[in-house]
């Protein structure tokens, strides 16, 4: 009798599935093989299966037409856009962290579709949840009337408030630098394979920003603030706002993009210009702005014409300082790390560089589409020398900038 009981216990234990670390997590996990976007005769059906129910909200945005779904944090591991999308009416899907504690799914639509029905069903036994959403065609006018990002303090980051800054002589205090690791959260940036693993621009730039921050702080000459210190989405507008909130003396945006056309190699430093210096620069700037748009940012609050003119006037002083900063950083990188692009100084209309009163540059530390650059970017030793080169460039620029200011005062 005891043997039979023990055999039954062993059989039961062996039949229990071994749970991974992700399955022990308290986060809701997407069940990829039970999730899809598919066309129907009437429109589009979306089925998103999660390991447990979570609060969610849905809204639409235009230019382009998008459906945005926000969730209390979801682990998207295993979901691939190519497998998830089985629709001719939905052209693209992005998903990831939106702000800390919240996740976002954005579907780009080829025609205006509005939410006709939405329901979250939770299994009372397994706790698995299924979100079913039905989209139906509507006119462009009806879509526009019902679109817009809701403002809710439970979901959205508060507007930045100015921080009181200590009154210290400019020549004596450390210089405040805002480092901006490109992309993040729902927006992965460029993606390539390195060996057996997938490399995301957002992760690589966050790693480099942390390493560069450490180098700058250890020099004793700089204070550093990051626009994001984890893997979450920050809009281009908010990145600039954070620089103003922190009283930044300069702004440095970090990227490692990928170009499918042409052979781009080496580090490149960009300053702001309405006219891009070349076709590749224009395409990179367009991709940066589009990435922000497709991640669900509401761009309805744009500067009016008068404000734009005033900002351009303010940039008359800031722009030469940005160009000088770019030259100094290029010099430091060329001296310490290399390799540099054959045209390392370029300009384009990157929105993240549009601060009117803070010298700002965008650094493409390398291109993930270049095997040589990718190998360098994945090498901690090379990233360390690159950080040292940037440090030396910033030190030289600061000395030159202070000298110029002293001449102006005289």
Coordinates of C-alpha atoms in Angstrom, one line a residue:
X1 CA 0.0 0.0 0.0
X2 CA 2.8 2.4 1.0
X3 CA 4.7 1.6 -2.3
X4 CA 1.6 2.4 -4.4
X5 CA 1.0 5.7 -2.5
X6 CA 4.7 6.7 -2.9
X7 CA 4.5 5.8 -6.7
X8 CA 1.4 8.0 -7.0
X9 CA 3.1 10.9 -5.3
X10 CA 6.2 10.6 -7.5
X11 CA 4.1 10.4 -10.6
X12 CA 2.2 13.6 -9.5
X13 CA 5.5 15.5 -8.8
X14 CA 7.0 14.4 -12.2
X15 CA 3.8 15.7 -14.0
X16 CA 4.2 19.2 -12.5
X17 CA 5.8 21.5 -15.1
X18 CA 9.0 23.3 -14.1
X19 CA 8.5 27.0 -14.0
X20 CA 11.0 29.4 -15.4
X21 CA 12.1 32.6 -13.5
X22 CA 9.8 34.6 -15.8
X23 CA 6.8 32.4 -14.8
X24 CA 7.6 33.0 -11.1
X25 CA 7.5 36.8 -11.8
X26 CA 4.6 38.8 -10.6
X27 CA 4.4 40.5 -14.0
X28 CA 1.7 39.6 -16.5
X29 CA 3.3 37.7 -19.4
X30 CA 2.2 37.7 -22.9
X31 CA 1.2 34.3 -24.3
X32 CA 2.6 34.7 -27.8
X33 CA 1.1 31.6 -29.4
X34 CA -2.3 32.7 -28.3
X35 CA -2.1 36.3 -29.5
X36 CA -2.7 37.7 -33.0
X37 CA -4.0 40.5 -35.1
X38 CA -6.2 39.3 -37.9
X39 CA -8.6 40.7 -40.6
X40 CA -12.3 40.0 -40.7
X41 CA -14.9 41.0 -43.2
X42 CA -16.0 43.9 -41.0
X43 CA -12.5 45.1 -39.9
X44 CA -9.8 43.8 -37.6
X45 CA -9.8 41.5 -34.5
X46 CA -7.1 41.7 -31.9
X47 CA -6.6 38.9 -29.4
X48 CA -3.9 39.4 -26.8
X49 CA -3.5 36.6 -24.2
X50 CA -1.8 37.4 -20.9
X51 CA -0.9 35.2 -18.0
X52 CA -3.1 37.3 -15.7
X53 CA -5.5 40.2 -15.9
X54 CA -4.1 43.8 -15.6
X55 CA -5.6 47.3 -15.9
X56 CA -5.6 48.6 -19.4
X57 CA -6.8 51.5 -21.6
X58 CA -7.3 52.0 -25.3
X59 CA -7.1 55.2 -27.5
X60 CA -6.4 56.2 -31.0
X61 CA -4.0 58.7 -32.6
X62 CA -3.7 60.1 -36.1
X63 CA -0.9 61.0 -38.6
X64 CA -0.4 58.1 -38.9
X65 CA -3.5 56.2 -37.8
X66 CA -2.7 54.2 -34.7
X67 CA -4.3 52.2 -31.9
X68 CA -2.6 52.5 -28.6
X69 CA -3.1 50.0 -25.8
X70 CA -1.5 50.7 -22.3
X71 CA -1.2 48.1 -19.6
X72 CA 0.0 47.9 -16.1
X73 CA 3.3 46.3 -16.7
X74 CA 3.5 43.4 -19.2
X75 CA 6.5 41.1 -20.0
X76 CA 6.5 41.0 -23.8
X77 CA 9.2 38.2 -24.0
X78 CA 8.5 35.8 -26.9
X79 CA 6.2 38.1 -28.9
X80 CA 7.4 38.7 -32.5
X81 CA 5.7 41.4 -34.6
X82 CA 6.0 39.2 -37.7
X83 CA 4.1 36.3 -36.1
X84 CA 1.7 38.6 -34.2
X85 CA 0.5 40.5 -37.3
X86 CA -1.7 38.5 -39.7
X87 CA -3.5 41.5 -41.1
X88 CA -3.5 43.5 -44.3
X89 CA -5.1 46.5 -42.4
X90 CA -2.4 46.7 -39.7
X91 CA 1.1 47.4 -41.0
X92 CA 3.3 47.5 -37.9
X93 CA 3.4 46.7 -34.2
X94 CA 5.6 48.1 -31.5
X95 CA 5.5 47.0 -27.9
X96 CA 7.6 47.5 -24.8
X97 CA 7.9 49.6 -21.6
X98 CA 6.2 53.0 -21.8
X99 CA 7.0 54.5 -18.4
X100 CA 8.2 52.6 -15.3
X101 CA 5.4 50.3 -14.2
X102 CA 3.5 50.6 -17.5
X103 CA 3.7 48.9 -20.9
X104 CA 2.4 49.9 -24.3
X105 CA 1.4 48.3 -27.5
X106 CA 1.0 50.4 -30.7
X107 CA -0.5 49.2 -33.9
X108 CA -0.1 51.3 -37.0
X109 CA -3.1 51.0 -39.3
X110 CA -3.3 51.5 -43.1
X111 CA -6.8 52.9 -42.9
X112 CA -8.8 54.7 -40.2
X113 CA -10.3 52.1 -37.8
X114 CA -12.0 52.7 -34.4
X115 CA -12.6 50.5 -31.5
X116 CA -16.0 48.9 -31.8
X117 CA -15.8 46.5 -28.9
X118 CA -13.3 45.7 -26.2
X119 CA -13.4 43.2 -23.4
X120 CA -11.0 41.5 -21.0
X121 CA -11.9 38.0 -20.1
X122 CA -10.2 36.4 -17.1
X123 CA -10.3 32.6 -16.5
X124 CA -11.4 32.0 -12.9
X125 CA -9.3 28.9 -12.5
X126 CA -6.0 29.7 -14.3
X127 CA -6.2 33.5 -14.0
X128 CA -5.1 33.7 -17.7
X129 CA -6.7 36.8 -19.3
X130 CA -7.7 37.4 -23.0
X131 CA -8.2 40.9 -24.3
X132 CA -10.4 40.9 -27.3
X133 CA -10.7 44.1 -29.4
X134 CA -12.7 44.6 -32.5
X135 CA -11.9 47.5 -34.9
X136 CA -14.3 48.7 -37.6
X137 CA -13.7 51.1 -40.5
X138 CA -14.7 54.8 -40.0
X139 CA -14.3 58.0 -42.0
X140 CA -11.2 60.1 -41.5
X141 CA -13.4 62.8 -40.0
X142 CA -14.9 60.4 -37.4
X143 CA -11.5 59.0 -36.6
X144 CA -10.0 62.4 -36.1
X145 CA -12.9 63.5 -33.8
X146 CA -12.4 60.5 -31.6
X147 CA -8.6 60.5 -31.4
X148 CA -6.3 61.9 -28.9
X149 CA -4.1 60.9 -25.9
X150 CA -6.0 61.0 -22.6
X151 CA -4.3 62.8 -19.7
X152 CA -4.4 60.7 -16.6
X153 CA -1.8 61.1 -13.7
X154 CA -2.1 57.3 -13.0
X155 CA -0.7 56.5 -16.4
X156 CA 1.3 59.5 -17.6
X157 CA 4.5 61.2 -16.3
X158 CA 3.8 64.6 -14.7
X159 CA 5.0 67.7 -16.4
X160 CA 8.6 68.6 -15.4
X161 CA 8.9 71.4 -12.8
X162 CA 11.9 73.7 -12.6
X163 CA 14.3 72.8 -9.8
X164 CA 16.0 75.5 -7.7
X165 CA 19.6 75.8 -8.6
X166 CA 22.4 76.9 -6.2
X167 CA 24.0 80.2 -6.9
X168 CA 27.6 79.3 -7.8
X169 CA 30.1 81.1 -9.9
X170 CA 30.0 79.6 -13.4
X171 CA 33.8 79.2 -13.6
X172 CA 34.0 77.3 -10.4
X173 CA 31.0 74.9 -10.4
X174 CA 31.0 71.5 -12.2
X175 CA 29.4 71.7 -15.6
X176 CA 25.9 70.0 -15.8
X177 CA 25.6 67.6 -18.7
X178 CA 22.4 65.7 -19.7
X179 CA 23.2 62.4 -21.4
X180 CA 20.4 61.1 -23.5
X181 CA 20.5 57.4 -24.3
X182 CA 18.5 57.1 -27.5
X183 CA 15.2 55.2 -27.8
X184 CA 14.0 53.0 -24.9
X185 CA 11.0 50.9 -23.8
X186 CA 8.6 50.4 -26.6
X187 CA 11.1 52.0 -29.1
X188 CA 14.1 49.6 -29.5
X189 CA 15.9 51.7 -32.1
X190 CA 18.2 49.8 -34.5
X191 CA 18.3 46.0 -34.1
X192 CA 20.9 43.6 -35.3
X193 CA 22.2 40.1 -34.5
X194 CA 25.6 39.7 -32.9
X195 CA 26.5 36.0 -32.6
X196 CA 23.5 34.2 -31.2
X197 CA 21.9 37.2 -29.5
X198 CA 19.9 40.2 -30.7
X199 CA 21.4 43.6 -30.0
X200 CA 19.1 46.6 -29.5
X201 CA 20.3 50.2 -29.9
X202 CA 18.3 51.2 -26.8
X203 CA 20.1 48.7 -24.5
X204 CA 23.5 49.4 -25.9
X205 CA 23.1 53.2 -25.5
X206 CA 21.9 52.9 -22.0
X207 CA 24.9 50.8 -21.1
X208 CA 27.2 53.3 -22.8
X209 CA 25.5 56.3 -21.1
X210 CA 26.1 54.7 -17.7
X211 CA 29.7 54.1 -18.5
X212 CA 30.2 57.6 -19.9
X213 CA 28.5 59.1 -16.8
X214 CA 30.9 57.3 -14.5
X215 CA 33.9 58.6 -16.5
X216 CA 32.6 62.2 -16.4
X217 CA 31.7 62.1 -12.7
X218 CA 35.1 60.7 -11.8
X219 CA 36.8 63.6 -13.5
X220 CA 35.3 66.0 -10.9
X221 CA 34.5 68.6 -13.6
X222 CA 31.0 67.5 -14.5
X223 CA 27.6 66.7 -13.0
X224 CA 25.6 64.2 -15.0
X225 CA 21.9 63.5 -15.5
X226 CA 20.4 60.8 -17.7
X227 CA 17.1 61.3 -19.6
X228 CA 16.4 57.7 -18.7
X229 CA 18.2 55.3 -16.4
X230 CA 16.1 52.2 -17.2
X231 CA 14.4 50.6 -20.2
X232 CA 11.4 52.9 -20.7
X233 CA 10.1 55.2 -23.3
X234 CA 10.8 59.0 -23.2
X235 CA 9.4 61.2 -25.9
X236 CA 11.8 63.6 -27.8
X237 CA 9.9 66.6 -26.4
X238 CA 10.4 65.3 -22.8
X239 CA 14.1 64.7 -23.3
X240 CA 14.6 68.3 -24.1
X241 CA 12.3 69.3 -21.2
X242 CA 14.4 67.2 -18.8
X243 CA 17.5 69.1 -19.9
X244 CA 15.8 72.4 -19.1
X245 CA 14.4 71.1 -15.8
X246 CA 17.9 70.0 -14.7
X247 CA 19.5 73.3 -15.6
X248 CA 21.8 71.6 -18.2
X249 CA 24.9 73.4 -19.6
X250 CA 24.9 71.1 -22.5
X251 CA 23.0 68.1 -24.0
X252 CA 24.5 65.0 -25.5
X253 CA 22.2 62.5 -27.2
X254 CA 23.8 59.0 -27.8
X255 CA 22.9 56.8 -30.7
X256 CA 24.2 53.8 -32.7
X257 CA 21.9 53.6 -35.7
X258 CA 21.7 51.3 -38.7
X259 CA 21.7 52.3 -42.4
X260 CA 20.4 49.7 -44.9
X261 CA 21.7 51.7 -47.9
X262 CA 25.3 52.6 -48.3
X263 CA 28.2 51.8 -46.1
X264 CA 28.3 54.0 -43.0
X265 CA 31.2 53.5 -40.6
X266 CA 32.7 55.3 -37.6
X267 CA 31.6 57.9 -35.1
X268 CA 29.7 61.0 -36.4
X269 CA 28.6 64.1 -34.5
X270 CA 25.5 66.0 -35.5
X271 CA 24.4 69.6 -34.8
X272 CA 21.0 71.0 -35.6
X273 CA 20.2 72.3 -39.0
X274 CA 16.9 72.7 -41.0
X275 CA 18.8 71.7 -44.1
X276 CA 20.5 68.3 -43.6
X277 CA 24.1 68.1 -44.7
X278 CA 23.4 65.0 -46.8
X279 CA 20.7 62.4 -47.7
X280 CA 21.8 59.9 -45.1
X281 CA 21.6 62.5 -42.3
X282 CA 18.1 63.6 -43.5
X283 CA 16.9 59.9 -43.4
X284 CA 18.3 59.4 -39.9
X285 CA 16.6 62.5 -38.6
X286 CA 13.3 61.5 -40.2
X287 CA 13.6 58.0 -38.6
X288 CA 14.2 59.5 -35.2
X289 CA 11.1 61.7 -35.4
X290 CA 9.0 58.9 -36.8
X291 CA 10.1 56.5 -34.1
X292 CA 8.8 59.0 -31.5
X293 CA 5.5 59.3 -33.4
X294 CA 5.0 55.6 -33.8
X295 CA 5.6 55.0 -30.1
X296 CA 2.3 56.7 -29.4
X297 CA 3.3 60.2 -28.7
X298 CA 0.6 62.9 -29.1
X299 CA 2.2 65.7 -31.2
X300 CA -0.8 68.0 -31.2
X301 CA 0.9 70.7 -29.0
X302 CA 3.4 72.0 -31.5
X303 CA 5.1 75.4 -31.5
X304 CA 3.2 78.1 -33.3
X305 CA 4.9 80.3 -35.9
X306 CA 5.7 83.2 -33.6
X307 CA 7.2 80.9 -31.0
X308 CA 9.3 79.2 -33.6
X309 CA 10.7 82.5 -34.8
X310 CA 11.7 83.5 -31.2
X311 CA 13.4 80.2 -30.7
X312 CA 15.4 80.6 -33.9
X313 CA 16.6 84.0 -32.7
X314 CA 17.7 82.5 -29.4
X315 CA 19.6 79.8 -31.3
X316 CA 21.8 82.4 -33.0
X317 CA 24.0 82.4 -29.9
X318 CA 23.6 78.8 -29.0
X319 CA 24.3 77.3 -32.4
X320 CA 28.0 78.4 -32.7
X321 CA 28.6 76.9 -29.3
X322 CA 27.0 73.6 -30.4
X323 CA 29.3 73.6 -33.5
X324 CA 32.3 74.2 -31.3
X325 CA 31.2 71.4 -28.9
X326 CA 30.8 69.0 -31.9
X327 CA 34.4 69.8 -33.2
X328 CA 35.9 69.3 -29.7
X329 CA 34.1 65.9 -29.2
X330 CA 35.2 64.8 -32.7
X331 CA 38.8 65.7 -31.8
X332 CA 38.7 63.8 -28.6
X333 CA 37.2 60.7 -30.1
X334 CA 39.7 60.7 -33.0
X335 CA 42.6 61.0 -30.5
X336 CA 41.5 58.3 -28.1
X337 CA 39.3 55.7 -29.8
X338 CA 38.4 56.1 -33.5
X339 CA 37.5 55.0 -36.0
X340 CA 35.8 58.2 -37.2
X341 CA 33.4 58.6 -40.1
X342 CA 35.1 60.1 -43.2
X343 CA 32.8 63.1 -42.6
X344 CA 32.5 63.1 -38.8
X345 CA 30.8 66.6 -38.6
X346 CA 27.3 66.7 -40.0
X347 CA 24.0 68.5 -39.4
X348 CA 20.3 67.5 -39.6
X349 CA 16.9 68.5 -38.2
X350 CA 16.9 66.2 -35.2
X351 CA 14.1 67.3 -32.9
X352 CA 16.1 66.3 -29.8
X353 CA 18.6 69.1 -30.6
X354 CA 16.1 71.9 -30.8
X355 CA 16.8 73.4 -27.4
X356 CA 17.2 77.2 -28.0
X357 CA 19.5 77.9 -25.0
X358 CA 21.4 74.7 -24.4
X359 CA 24.3 73.7 -26.7
X360 CA 23.3 70.3 -28.0
X361 CA 24.8 67.6 -30.1
X362 CA 23.8 64.1 -31.2
X363 CA 26.6 61.5 -31.3
X364 CA 26.3 58.4 -33.5
X365 CA 29.0 56.5 -31.7
X366 CA 29.0 53.9 -34.4
X367 CA 26.6 52.1 -36.8
X368 CA 25.2 48.7 -35.9
X369 CA 25.0 48.0 -39.7
X370 CA 28.8 48.1 -39.8
X371 CA 30.4 44.8 -38.6
X372 CA 33.5 46.7 -37.5
X373 CA 31.5 49.3 -35.5
X374 CA 29.3 46.6 -34.0
X375 CA 32.3 44.6 -32.7
X376 CA 33.7 47.8 -31.2
X377 CA 30.4 48.8 -29.6
X378 CA 30.1 45.3 -28.0
X379 CA 33.6 45.6 -26.5
X380 CA 33.7 47.2 -23.0
X381 CA 37.4 48.1 -23.5
X382 CA 36.6 50.1 -26.7
X383 CA 33.6 51.8 -25.1
X384 CA 35.9 52.9 -22.2
X385 CA 38.4 54.5 -24.6
X386 CA 35.5 56.2 -26.5
X387 CA 34.2 57.6 -23.1
X388 CA 37.7 58.9 -22.4
X389 CA 37.8 60.6 -25.8
X390 CA 34.4 62.3 -25.2
X391 CA 35.7 63.4 -21.7
X392 CA 38.8 65.1 -23.2
X393 CA 36.7 66.8 -25.9
X394 CA 34.3 68.2 -23.3
X395 CA 37.2 69.4 -21.1
X396 CA 38.7 71.3 -24.1
X397 CA 35.4 72.7 -25.1
X398 CA 34.6 74.0 -21.6
X399 CA 38.0 75.8 -21.4
X400 CA 37.4 77.4 -24.9
X401 CA 33.8 78.3 -24.0
X402 CA 34.7 80.0 -20.8
X403 CA 37.5 81.9 -22.6
X404 CA 35.0 83.1 -25.2
X405 CA 32.6 84.3 -22.5
X406 CA 35.3 86.2 -20.6
X407 CA 36.1 88.1 -23.9
X408 CA 32.4 88.9 -24.3
X409 CA 32.2 90.3 -20.8
X410 CA 35.3 92.5 -21.4

